[in-house]
Structure formats: C-alpha cells, structure tokens
Short mmCIF file of C-alpha atoms and ligand atoms in Angstrom, two decimals:
data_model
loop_
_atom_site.label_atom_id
_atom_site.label_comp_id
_atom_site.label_asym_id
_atom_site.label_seq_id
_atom_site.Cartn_x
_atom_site.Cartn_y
_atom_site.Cartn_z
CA UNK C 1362 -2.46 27.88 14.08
CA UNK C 1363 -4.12 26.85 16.81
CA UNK C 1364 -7.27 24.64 17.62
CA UNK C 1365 -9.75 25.31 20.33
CA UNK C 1366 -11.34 21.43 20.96
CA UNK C 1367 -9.99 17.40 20.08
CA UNK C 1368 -13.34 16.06 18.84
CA UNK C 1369 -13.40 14.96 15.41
CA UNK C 1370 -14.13 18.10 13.95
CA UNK C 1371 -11.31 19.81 15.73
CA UNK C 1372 -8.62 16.55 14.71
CA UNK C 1373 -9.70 16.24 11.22
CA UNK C 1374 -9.21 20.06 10.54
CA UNK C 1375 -5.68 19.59 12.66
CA UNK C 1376 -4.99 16.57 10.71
CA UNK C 1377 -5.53 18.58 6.87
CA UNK C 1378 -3.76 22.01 8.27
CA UNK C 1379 -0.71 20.06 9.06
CA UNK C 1380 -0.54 18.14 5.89
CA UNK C 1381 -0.41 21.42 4.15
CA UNK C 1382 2.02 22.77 5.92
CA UNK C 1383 0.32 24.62 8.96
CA UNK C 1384 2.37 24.29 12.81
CA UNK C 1385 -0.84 23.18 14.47
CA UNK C 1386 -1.53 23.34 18.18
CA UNK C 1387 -4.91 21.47 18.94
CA UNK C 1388 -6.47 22.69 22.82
CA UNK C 1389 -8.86 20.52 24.72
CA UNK C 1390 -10.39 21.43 27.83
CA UNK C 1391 -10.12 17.86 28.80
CA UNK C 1392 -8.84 15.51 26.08
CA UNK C 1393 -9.23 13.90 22.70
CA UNK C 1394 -13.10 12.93 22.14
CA UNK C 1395 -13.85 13.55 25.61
CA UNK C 1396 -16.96 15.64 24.13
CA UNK C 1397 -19.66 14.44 21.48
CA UNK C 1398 -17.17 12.45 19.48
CA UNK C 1399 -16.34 9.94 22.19
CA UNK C 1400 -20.34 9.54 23.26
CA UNK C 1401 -21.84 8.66 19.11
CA UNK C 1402 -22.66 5.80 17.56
CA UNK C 1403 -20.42 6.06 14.44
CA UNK C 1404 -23.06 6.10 11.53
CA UNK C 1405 -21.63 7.45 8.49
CA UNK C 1406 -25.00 7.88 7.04
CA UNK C 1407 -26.48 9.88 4.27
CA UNK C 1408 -29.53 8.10 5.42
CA UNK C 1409 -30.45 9.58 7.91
CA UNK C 1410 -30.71 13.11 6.68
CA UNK C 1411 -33.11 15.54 5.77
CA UNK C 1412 -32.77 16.52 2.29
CA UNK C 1413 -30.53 19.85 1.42
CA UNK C 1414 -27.50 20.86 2.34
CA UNK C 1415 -27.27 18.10 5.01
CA UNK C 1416 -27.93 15.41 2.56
CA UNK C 1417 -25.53 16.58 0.23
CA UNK C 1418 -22.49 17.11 2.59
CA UNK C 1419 -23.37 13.71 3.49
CA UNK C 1420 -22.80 12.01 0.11
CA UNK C 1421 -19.43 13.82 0.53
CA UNK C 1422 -18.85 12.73 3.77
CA UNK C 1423 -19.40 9.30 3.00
CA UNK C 1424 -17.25 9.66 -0.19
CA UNK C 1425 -14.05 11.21 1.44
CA UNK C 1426 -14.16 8.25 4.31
CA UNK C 1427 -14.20 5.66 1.22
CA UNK C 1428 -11.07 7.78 0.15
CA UNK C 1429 -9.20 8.36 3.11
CA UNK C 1430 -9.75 4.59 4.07
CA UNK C 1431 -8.17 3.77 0.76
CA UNK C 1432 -5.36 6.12 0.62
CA UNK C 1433 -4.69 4.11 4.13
CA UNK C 1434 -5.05 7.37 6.53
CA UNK C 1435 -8.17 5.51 7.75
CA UNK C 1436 -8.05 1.81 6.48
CA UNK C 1437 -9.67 0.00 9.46
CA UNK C 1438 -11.70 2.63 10.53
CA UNK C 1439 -14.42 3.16 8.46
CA UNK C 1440 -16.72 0.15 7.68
CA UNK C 1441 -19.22 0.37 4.29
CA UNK C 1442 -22.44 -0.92 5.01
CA UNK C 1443 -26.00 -0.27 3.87
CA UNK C 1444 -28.83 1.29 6.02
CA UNK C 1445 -32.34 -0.08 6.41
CA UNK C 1446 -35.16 2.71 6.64
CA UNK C 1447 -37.85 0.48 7.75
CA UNK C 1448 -42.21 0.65 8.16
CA UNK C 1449 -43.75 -1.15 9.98
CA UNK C 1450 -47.05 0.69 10.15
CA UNK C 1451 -49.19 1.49 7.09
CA UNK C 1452 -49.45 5.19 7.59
CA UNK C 1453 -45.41 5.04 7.64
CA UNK C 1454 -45.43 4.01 3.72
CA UNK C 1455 -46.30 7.21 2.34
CA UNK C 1456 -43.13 8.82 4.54
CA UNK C 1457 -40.77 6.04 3.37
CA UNK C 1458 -41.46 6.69 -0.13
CA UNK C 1459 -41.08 10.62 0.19
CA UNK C 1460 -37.84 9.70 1.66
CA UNK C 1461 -36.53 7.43 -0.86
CA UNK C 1462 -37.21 10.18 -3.51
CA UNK C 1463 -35.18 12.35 -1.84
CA UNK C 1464 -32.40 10.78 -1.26
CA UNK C 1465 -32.82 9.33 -5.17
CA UNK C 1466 -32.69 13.05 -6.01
CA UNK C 1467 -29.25 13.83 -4.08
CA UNK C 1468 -27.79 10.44 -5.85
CA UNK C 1469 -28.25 8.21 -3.52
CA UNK C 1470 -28.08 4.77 -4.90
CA UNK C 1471 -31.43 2.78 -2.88
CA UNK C 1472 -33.22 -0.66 -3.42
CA UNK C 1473 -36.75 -0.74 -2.13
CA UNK C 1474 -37.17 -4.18 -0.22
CA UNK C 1475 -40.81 -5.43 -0.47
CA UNK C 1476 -42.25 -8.26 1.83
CA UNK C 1477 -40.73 -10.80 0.08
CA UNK C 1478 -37.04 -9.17 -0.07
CA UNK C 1479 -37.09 -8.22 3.43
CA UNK C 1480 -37.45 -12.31 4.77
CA UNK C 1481 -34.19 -12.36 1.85
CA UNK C 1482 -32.11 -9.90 3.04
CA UNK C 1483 -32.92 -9.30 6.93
CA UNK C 1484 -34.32 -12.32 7.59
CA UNK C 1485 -36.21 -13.24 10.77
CA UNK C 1486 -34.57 -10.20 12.17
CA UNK C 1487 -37.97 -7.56 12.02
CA UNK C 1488 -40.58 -10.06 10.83
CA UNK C 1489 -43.11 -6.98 11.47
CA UNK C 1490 -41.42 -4.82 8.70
CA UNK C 1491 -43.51 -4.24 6.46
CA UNK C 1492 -41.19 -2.50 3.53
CA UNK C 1493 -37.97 -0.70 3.96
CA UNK C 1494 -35.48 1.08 1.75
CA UNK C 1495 -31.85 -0.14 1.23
CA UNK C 1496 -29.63 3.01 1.38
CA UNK C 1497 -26.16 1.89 -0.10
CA UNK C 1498 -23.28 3.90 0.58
CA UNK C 1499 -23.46 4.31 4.04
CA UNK C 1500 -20.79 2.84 6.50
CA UNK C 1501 -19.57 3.29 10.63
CA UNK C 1502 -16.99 4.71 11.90
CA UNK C 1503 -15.94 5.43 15.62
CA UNK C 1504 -15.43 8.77 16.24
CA UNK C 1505 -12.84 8.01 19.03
CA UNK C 1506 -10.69 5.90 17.00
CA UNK C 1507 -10.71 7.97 13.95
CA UNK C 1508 -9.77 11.27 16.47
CA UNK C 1509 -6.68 8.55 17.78
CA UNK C 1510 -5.90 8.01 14.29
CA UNK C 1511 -5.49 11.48 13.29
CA UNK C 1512 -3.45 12.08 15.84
CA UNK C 1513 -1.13 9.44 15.65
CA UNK C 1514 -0.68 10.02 11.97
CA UNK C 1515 -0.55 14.19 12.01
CA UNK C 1516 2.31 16.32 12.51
CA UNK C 1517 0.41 18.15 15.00
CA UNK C 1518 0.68 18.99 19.22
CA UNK C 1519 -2.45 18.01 21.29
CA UNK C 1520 -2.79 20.04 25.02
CA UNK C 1521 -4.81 17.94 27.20
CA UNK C 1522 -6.43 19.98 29.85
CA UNK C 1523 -5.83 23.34 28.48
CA UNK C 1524 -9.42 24.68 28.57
CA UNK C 1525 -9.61 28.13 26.37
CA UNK C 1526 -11.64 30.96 28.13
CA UNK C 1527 -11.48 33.56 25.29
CA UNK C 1528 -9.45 35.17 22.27
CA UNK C 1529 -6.70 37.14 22.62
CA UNK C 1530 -6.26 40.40 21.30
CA UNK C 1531 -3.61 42.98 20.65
CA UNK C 1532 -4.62 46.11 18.68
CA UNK C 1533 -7.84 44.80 17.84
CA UNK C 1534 -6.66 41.31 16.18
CA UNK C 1535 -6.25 38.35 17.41
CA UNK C 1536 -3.03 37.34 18.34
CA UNK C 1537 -3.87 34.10 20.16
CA UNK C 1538 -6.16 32.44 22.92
CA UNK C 1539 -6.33 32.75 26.33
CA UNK C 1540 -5.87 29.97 28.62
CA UNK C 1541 -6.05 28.13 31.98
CA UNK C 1542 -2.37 27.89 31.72
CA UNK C 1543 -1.61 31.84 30.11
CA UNK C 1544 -1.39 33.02 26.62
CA UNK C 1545 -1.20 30.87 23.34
CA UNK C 1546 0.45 33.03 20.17
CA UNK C 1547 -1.14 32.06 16.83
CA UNK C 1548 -1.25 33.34 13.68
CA UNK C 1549 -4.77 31.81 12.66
CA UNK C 1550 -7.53 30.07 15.37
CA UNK C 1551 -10.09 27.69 14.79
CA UNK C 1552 -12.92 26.86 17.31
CA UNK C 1553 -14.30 23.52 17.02
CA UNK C 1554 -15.29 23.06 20.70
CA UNK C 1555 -18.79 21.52 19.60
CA UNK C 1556 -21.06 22.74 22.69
CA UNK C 1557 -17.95 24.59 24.24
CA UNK C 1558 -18.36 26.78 21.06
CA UNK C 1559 -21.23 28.57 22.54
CA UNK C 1560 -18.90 30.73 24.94
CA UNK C 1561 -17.29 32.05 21.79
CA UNK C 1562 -20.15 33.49 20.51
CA UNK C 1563 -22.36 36.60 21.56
CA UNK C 1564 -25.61 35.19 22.01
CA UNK C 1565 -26.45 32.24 24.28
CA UNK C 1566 -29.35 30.52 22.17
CA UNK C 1567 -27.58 29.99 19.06
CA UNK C 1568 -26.42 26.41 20.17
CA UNK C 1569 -28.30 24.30 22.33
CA UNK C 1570 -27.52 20.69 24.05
CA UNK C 1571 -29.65 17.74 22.95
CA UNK C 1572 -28.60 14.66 24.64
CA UNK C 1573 -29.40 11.37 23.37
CA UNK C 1574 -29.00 8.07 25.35
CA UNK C 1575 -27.66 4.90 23.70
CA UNK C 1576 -28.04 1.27 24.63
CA UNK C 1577 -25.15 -1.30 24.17
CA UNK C 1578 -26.20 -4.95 24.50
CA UNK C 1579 -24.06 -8.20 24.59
CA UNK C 1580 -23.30 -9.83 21.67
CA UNK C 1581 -25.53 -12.00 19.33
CA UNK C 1582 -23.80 -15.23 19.35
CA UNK C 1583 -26.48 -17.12 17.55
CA UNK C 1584 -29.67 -15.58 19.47
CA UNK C 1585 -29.92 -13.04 17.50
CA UNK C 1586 -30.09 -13.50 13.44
CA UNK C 1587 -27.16 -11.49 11.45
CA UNK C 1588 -28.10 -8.77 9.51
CA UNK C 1589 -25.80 -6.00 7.44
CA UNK C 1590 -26.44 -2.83 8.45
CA UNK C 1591 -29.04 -0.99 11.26
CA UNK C 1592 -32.25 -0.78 11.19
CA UNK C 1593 -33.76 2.31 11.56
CA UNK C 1594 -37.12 3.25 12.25
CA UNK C 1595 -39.16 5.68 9.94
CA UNK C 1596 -40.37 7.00 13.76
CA UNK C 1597 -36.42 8.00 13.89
CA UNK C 1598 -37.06 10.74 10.65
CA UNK C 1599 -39.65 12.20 12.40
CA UNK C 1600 -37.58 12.49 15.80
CA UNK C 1601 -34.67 14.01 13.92
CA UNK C 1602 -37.03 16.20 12.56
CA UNK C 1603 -35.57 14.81 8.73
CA UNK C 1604 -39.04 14.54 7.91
CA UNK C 1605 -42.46 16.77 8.98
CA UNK C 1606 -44.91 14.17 11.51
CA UNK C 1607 -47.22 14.97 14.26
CA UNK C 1608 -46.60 13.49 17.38
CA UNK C 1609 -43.05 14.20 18.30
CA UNK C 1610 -42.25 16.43 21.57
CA UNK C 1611 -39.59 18.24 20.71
CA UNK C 1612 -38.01 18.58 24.05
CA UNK C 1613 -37.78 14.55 24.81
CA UNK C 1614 -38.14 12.19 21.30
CA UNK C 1615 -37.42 8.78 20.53
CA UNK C 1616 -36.05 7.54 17.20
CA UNK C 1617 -34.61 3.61 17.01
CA UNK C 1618 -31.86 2.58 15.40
CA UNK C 1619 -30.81 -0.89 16.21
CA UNK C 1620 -26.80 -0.83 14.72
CA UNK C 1621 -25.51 -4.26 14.52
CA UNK C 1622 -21.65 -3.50 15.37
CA UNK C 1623 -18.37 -4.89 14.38
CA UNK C 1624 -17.80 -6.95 17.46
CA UNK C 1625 -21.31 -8.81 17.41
CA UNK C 1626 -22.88 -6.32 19.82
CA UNK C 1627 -26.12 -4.24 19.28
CA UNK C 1628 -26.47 -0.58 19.59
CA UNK C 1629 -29.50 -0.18 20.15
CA UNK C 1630 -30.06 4.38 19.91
CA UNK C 1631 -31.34 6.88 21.16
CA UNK C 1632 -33.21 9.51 22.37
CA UNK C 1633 -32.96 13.53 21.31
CA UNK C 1634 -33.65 15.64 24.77
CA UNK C 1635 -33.51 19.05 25.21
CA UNK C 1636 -30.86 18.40 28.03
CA UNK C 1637 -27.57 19.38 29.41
CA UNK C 1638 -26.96 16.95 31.73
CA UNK C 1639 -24.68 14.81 29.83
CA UNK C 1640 -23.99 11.66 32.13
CA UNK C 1641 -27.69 10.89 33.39
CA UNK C 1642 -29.68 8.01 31.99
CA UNK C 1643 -32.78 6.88 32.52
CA UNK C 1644 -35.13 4.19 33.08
CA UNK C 1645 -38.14 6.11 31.43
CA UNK C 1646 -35.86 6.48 28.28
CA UNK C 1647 -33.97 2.97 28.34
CA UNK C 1648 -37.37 1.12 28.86
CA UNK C 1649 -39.27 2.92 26.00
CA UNK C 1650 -36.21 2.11 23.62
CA UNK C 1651 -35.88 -1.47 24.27
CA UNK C 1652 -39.64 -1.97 24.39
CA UNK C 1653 -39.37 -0.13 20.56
CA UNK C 1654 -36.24 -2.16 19.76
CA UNK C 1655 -37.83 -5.83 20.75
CA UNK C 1656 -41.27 -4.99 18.93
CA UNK C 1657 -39.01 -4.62 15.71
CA UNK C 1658 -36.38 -7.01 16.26
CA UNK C 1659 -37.50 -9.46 18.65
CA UNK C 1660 -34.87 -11.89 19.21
CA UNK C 1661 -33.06 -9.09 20.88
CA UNK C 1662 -34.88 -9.96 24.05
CA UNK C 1663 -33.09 -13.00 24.18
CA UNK C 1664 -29.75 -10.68 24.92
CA UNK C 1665 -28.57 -8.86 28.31
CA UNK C 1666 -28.05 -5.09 28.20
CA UNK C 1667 -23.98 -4.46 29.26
CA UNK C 1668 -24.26 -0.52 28.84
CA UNK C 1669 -26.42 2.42 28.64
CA UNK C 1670 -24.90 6.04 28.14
CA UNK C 1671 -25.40 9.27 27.18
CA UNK C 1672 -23.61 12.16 25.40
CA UNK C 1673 -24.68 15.73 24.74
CA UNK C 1674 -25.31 17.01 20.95
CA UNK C 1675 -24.71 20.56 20.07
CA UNK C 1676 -27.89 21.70 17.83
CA UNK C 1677 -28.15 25.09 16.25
CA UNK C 1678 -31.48 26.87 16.48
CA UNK C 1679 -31.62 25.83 12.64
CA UNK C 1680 -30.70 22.47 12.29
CA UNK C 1681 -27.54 23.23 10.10
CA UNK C 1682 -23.54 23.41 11.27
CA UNK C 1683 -22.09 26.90 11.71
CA UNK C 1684 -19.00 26.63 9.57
CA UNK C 1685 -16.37 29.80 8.49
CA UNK C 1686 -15.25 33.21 8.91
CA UNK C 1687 -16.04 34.23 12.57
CA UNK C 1688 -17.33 37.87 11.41
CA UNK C 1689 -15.22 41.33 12.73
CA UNK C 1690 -12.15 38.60 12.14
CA UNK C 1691 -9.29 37.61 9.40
CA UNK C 1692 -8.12 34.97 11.69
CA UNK C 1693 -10.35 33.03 13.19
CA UNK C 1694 -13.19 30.24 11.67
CA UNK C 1695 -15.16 28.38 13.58
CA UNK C 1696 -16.93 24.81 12.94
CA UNK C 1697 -19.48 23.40 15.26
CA UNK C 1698 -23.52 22.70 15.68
CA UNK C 1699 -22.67 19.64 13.86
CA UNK C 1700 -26.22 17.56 16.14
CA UNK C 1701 -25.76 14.06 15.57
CA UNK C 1702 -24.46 14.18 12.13
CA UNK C 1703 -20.67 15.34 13.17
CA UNK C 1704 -19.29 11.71 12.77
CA UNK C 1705 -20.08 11.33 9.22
CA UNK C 1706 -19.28 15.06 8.22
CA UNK C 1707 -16.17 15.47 10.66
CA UNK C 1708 -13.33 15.12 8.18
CA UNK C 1709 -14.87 16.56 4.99
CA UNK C 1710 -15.38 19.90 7.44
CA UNK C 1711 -11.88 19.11 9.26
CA UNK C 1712 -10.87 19.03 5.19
CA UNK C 1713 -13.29 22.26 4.22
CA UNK C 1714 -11.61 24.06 6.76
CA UNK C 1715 -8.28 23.32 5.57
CA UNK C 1716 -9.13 24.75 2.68
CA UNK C 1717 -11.22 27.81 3.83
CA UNK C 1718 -7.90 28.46 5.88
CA UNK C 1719 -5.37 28.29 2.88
CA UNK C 1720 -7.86 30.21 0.80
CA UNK C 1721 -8.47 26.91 -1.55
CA UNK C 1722 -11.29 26.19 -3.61
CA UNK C 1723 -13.92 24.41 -1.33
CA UNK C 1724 -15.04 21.08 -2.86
CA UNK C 1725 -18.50 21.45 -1.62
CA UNK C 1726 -20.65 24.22 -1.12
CA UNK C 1727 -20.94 25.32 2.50
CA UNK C 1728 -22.90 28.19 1.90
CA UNK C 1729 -26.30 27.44 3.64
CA UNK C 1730 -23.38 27.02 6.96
CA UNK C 1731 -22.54 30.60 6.99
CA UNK C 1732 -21.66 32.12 10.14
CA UNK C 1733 -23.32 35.36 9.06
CA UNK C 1734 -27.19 33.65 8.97
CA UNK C 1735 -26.67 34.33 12.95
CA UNK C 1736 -25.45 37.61 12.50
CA UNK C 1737 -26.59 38.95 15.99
CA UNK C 1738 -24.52 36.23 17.68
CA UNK C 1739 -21.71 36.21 16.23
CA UNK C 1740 -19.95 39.01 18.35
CA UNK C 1741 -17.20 36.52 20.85
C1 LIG H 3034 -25.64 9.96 21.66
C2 LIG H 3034 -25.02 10.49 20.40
C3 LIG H 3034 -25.05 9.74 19.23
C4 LIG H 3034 -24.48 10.23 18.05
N1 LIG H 3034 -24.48 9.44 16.94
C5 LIG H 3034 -23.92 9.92 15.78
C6 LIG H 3034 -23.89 9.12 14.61
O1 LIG H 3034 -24.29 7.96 14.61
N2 LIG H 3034 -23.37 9.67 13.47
C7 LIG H 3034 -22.90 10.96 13.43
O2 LIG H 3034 -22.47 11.40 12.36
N3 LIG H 3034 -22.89 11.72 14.55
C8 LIG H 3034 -23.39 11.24 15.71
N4 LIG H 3034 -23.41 12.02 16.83
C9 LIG H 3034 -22.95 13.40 16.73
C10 LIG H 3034 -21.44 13.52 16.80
O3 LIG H 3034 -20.96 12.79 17.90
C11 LIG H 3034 -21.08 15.00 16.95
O4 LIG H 3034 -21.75 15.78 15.98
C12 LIG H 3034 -19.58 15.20 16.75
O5 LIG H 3034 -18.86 14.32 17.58
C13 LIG H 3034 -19.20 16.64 17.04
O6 LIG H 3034 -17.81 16.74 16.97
P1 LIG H 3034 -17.10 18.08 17.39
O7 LIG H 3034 -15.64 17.89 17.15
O8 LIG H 3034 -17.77 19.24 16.73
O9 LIG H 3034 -17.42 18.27 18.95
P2 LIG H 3034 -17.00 17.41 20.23
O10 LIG H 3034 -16.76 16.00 19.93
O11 LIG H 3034 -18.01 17.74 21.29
O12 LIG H 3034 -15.58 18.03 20.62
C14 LIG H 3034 -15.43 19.31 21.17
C15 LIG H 3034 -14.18 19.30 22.05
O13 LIG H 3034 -13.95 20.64 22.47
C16 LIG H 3034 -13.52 20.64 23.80
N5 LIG H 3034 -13.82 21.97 24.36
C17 LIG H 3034 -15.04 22.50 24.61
N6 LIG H 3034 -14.89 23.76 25.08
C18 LIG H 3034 -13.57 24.01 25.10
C19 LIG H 3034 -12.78 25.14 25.49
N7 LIG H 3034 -13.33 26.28 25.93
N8 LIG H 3034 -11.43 25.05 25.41
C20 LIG H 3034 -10.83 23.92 24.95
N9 LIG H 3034 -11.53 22.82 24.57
C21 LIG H 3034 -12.88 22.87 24.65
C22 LIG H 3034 -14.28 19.49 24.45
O14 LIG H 3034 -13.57 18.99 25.59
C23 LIG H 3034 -14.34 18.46 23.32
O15 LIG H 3034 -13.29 17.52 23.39
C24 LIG H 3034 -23.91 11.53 18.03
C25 LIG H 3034 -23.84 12.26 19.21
C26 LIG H 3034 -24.38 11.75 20.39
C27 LIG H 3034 -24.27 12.56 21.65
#
C-alpha cells in the first residue's frame, strides 16, 4: 500500500492500515507535516463548524482523539478544553443563538454564559463580551506532533523527498506511483497530498489554496489574565462561511480566534485568502488581527509578538473533504480538501480510510464526501 503525502491525513490513514495488517509505504514530496499540518493551530473543534456533515464528523473527531489519547496512542497530545463563541455586538446575538441550536441539535453539550458568567469564567480577559456560548468537548492538538507520533508508533516506512508525479499503470490498473526517484509497486494507493492532491485529479478548480496567517505572541506571565480555552469571534463564523453574514470578501476575510496555548503563549488566528503564496505575511493582515484581538482581549497589548506565519489550506469548491473511491479505479482512494478543519478530522479519516480500504463497516457516514459529487474532475 502506498501513501502519496505525510500530513496528518496521510499518517493517520498509514498509522490504521498498518495496525491491520497493511505493508505501508507513506511518500512525501518533502517531509512529515511539511504541508498544512505543520502550519495549523491545532483546534480540535466541533465549534467551529457549520452544521451537517462537518459538524457531525467533528463530534467524531473529537471523540476518537479522547479515545486514542486514552488507549495511550496519543496521551499527551491531545488537550480537552472548551471553546468560547463570543458577541460582542448586539446584532451578533441573534447569530450566536442560531449557532448554539445547531450545535445543540448535533449533541453538542453548550452552556450559554450571560454577563454575569462571563466576569466568572473569563474574567477580565474580554470585558466587552457581551454573551458567549461554552462549547464543551472541544480540545488542541498539534498536528506536527501527532504526525511524529504516528510515526514513531506505526509499523510503517516514511520517504522523505520522494515527490509523486502520477499513477502508474500496467494494463489499465494501477500497479503503483511514479516517482522522482522511479517506480513504486503497490497493491492499493492512497492520495492524501492535501493541495498536492489537485495534480491527481482532472480538473484544476476542484481544490483551491486559502492561506491563513497566524500570530504567535510571548507568553502571559501575569499580564495577561488565564482563561481555558480560545476565544473566538462570532465575526470568525461568518469568515469561515459556518454561518450566512454580509460583509465578508470572500477572497481576503478575517475571523479571530485568540487560543491560549499550553506553554502560556497566545495564538492569536487568522485570516482565509484566496492565496497560494504560502510563506508571505503581511502587515495589512497582522495589523487588522491584533487591532481585532486587543479590542476583545485587551491585556494582550501588554505582550510582544515573537511570530507571525502562514500556511496554505486546501478548500474544495464546496466546502466539504473529498474522501473515497477515486472513480475508473479498484485501487486507489483519495482524502483531501480537508480547509482548516483537517486537524480535528485527520485520524477519524486516517481511521475511515482504513476501513474503506479493508472493506469494513465505516463508523460514520461519509457520504456527503463522495468523490463522485465532482464527477467531471475526477479523471487523474
Ligand atoms: C493557518 C492554518 C490554520 C489551521 N488551523 C486548523 C485548526 O485549528 N484546526 C484544524 O482542524 N485544522 C486547521 N487547519 C487545517 C489543517 O492544517 C489541514 O486541514 C490539515 O493539516 C490537512 O492535512 P492533510 O494531511 O490533508 O494535508 P497536508 O498537511 O497539506 O499534507 C499533505 C502532504 O502531501 C505532500 N505532497 C503534496 N503533493 C505531493 C506529491 N505529489 N507527492 C508526494 N507528496 C506530496 C506535502 O508535502 C504534504 O506533506 C489549519 C490550516 C492552516 C493553513
């Protein structure tokens, strides 16, 4: 079997093939998380989804995380903590509360903080919120490290530079990949290249790049109070386009999250940009965030910015992953368009696959993923 890309998606999948048995071969055109994966903030987040199929896959990729971390194939790596969907603008209330019942509807357990229990339970962090919802459930993770921990704890072979330029045929199957180095035999192939995918299919516009910049300050120390999970703006379900708002351009938005992490630091996130280019930054960009992220959290001013990077998303021209059966094939699945949810739904898909692959019962429904809803493109 082998596996074209070594972001999460990719690892996961490698990580669940070899456990049930599969001689796994993972190929990366550069090296483990060197795309999307290594470039994310890790949220693990059902909250920020739109309702549907994304919502639900996210319960379940919340859910398996909880698992793995307690089976101990990722204790350390994933963290639970709550999200905070907050308003601080009237107009806001009525999308908070739409949101809420959505995510009540998918199972979601929430709290709904009022004035009084936001000065409880964020204290002077956002004294301008003006309500917010508690989604419980959610948690971080960092898509690097989980990638590093598959592979350390899989019976599977990682190529570094080993970039794949096509499929290999003989008699009209595949046989294999073709790569900078010669020919790769496999029985089975799986392309999880995230925005590398795009060469494997036959139209160009099915996956698009949307960068998205990210801010990482110093760390709090005092100066800035503690809080237990990110905030994130209600602006940020417009952006993402989780729910309908005027206002948003969609080739250049801004949603804030302001992700207290682990090590005391702030991640302060992000902007969605039709854009390719996946090192730039800018000052436009990194101005308008932190001028967003002070006027809800203002103690953050107090802090020096150590860091600010970008990464490039691979969005599908419908918002949802492209996950199974490559059509015209037996042999070969593909997994990718995963946007900026592909942390938190890497190893349930890296575990769906597994299962598509051995011809298992799936344990969610990835129907609304199909391959075949881009049936014009899917020619490689
Ligand atoms: C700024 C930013 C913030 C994000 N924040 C979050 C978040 O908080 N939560 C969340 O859930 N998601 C987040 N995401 C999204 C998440 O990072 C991605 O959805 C996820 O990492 C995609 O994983 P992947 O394995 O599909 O692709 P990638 O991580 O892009 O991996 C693809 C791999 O394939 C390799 N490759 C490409 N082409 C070829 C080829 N021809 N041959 C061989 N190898 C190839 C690449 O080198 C790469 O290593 C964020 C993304 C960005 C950019």
């Amino acid at each position: 079997m082998i596996i074209v890309g070594a972001g999460i998606v990719g690892m996961s999948a490698a990580y669940f093939l070899s456990q049930a048995g599969w001689h796994v071969t993972v190929l990366d055109a550069e090296a483990p998380a060197a795309g999307a994966t290594g470039a994310a903030d890790g949220a693990v987040s059902v909250a920020s989804k739109k309702a549907g199929p994304l919502m639900t896959l996210a319960v379940a990729g919340a859910d398996l995380y909880r698992r793995l971390s307690k089976q101990g194939v990722l204790t350390d790596e994933f963290v639970s903590r709550p999200t905070f969907v907050v308003a601080t603008e009237k107009h806001e209330l009525p999308l908070l509360e739409r949101h809420a019942a959505q995510l009540r509807e998918a199972g979601v357990s929430l709290r709904d903080l009022g004035k009084q229990d936001l000065d409880q339970v964020l204290g002077a962090v956002a004294p301008g919120a003006m309500a917010a919802i508690e989604v419980q459930g959610d948690g971080h993770a960092i898509g690097y490290k989980v990638v590093e921990r598959f592979r350390r704890i899989g019976s599977f072979i990682v190529k570094r530079n080993s970039a794949v330029g096509g499929l290999w045929y003989r008699a009209g199957r595949v046989v294999g990949v073709e790569t900078q180095h010669g020919h790769e035999p496999a029985d089975a192939v799986l392309i999880a290249a995230g925005r590398g995918s795009a060469s494997f299919l036959g139209a160009k516009d099915v996956i698009r790049p949307r960068k998205g910049q990210l801010i990482i300050t110093e760390r709090g120390e005092g100066r800035m109070p503690l809080f237990p999970g990110p905030l994130m703006s209600c602006r940020y379900l417009l952006s993402k386009g989780i729910q309908p708002g005027a206002g948003e351009s969609r080739s250049r938005s801004f949603g804030l999250v302001i992700d207290p992490l682990q090590t005391g630091q702030f991640l302060i996130g992000g902007t969605r940009e039709d854009s390719a280019d996946g090192g730039s930054t800018d000052v436009e960009a990194v101005r308008k965030l932190l001028s967003e992220a002070v006027s809800l959290a203002p103690a953050l001013a107090s802090l020096r910015v150590l860091r600010v990077f970008a990464g490039i998303r691979a969005a599908t021209r419908d918002g949802l992953p492209i996950v199974g059966l490559l059509a015209a094939h037996d042999n070969v699945w593909i997994a990718t368009g995963f946007e900026g949810d592909g942390i938190c739904l890497g190893p349930l898909i890296g575990q769906v696959c597994q299962q598509l692959i051995c011809g298992e019962p799936l344990d969610v429904d990835i129907s609304a993923l199909s391959p075949k809803r881009f049936p014009e493109a899917i020619a490689a």
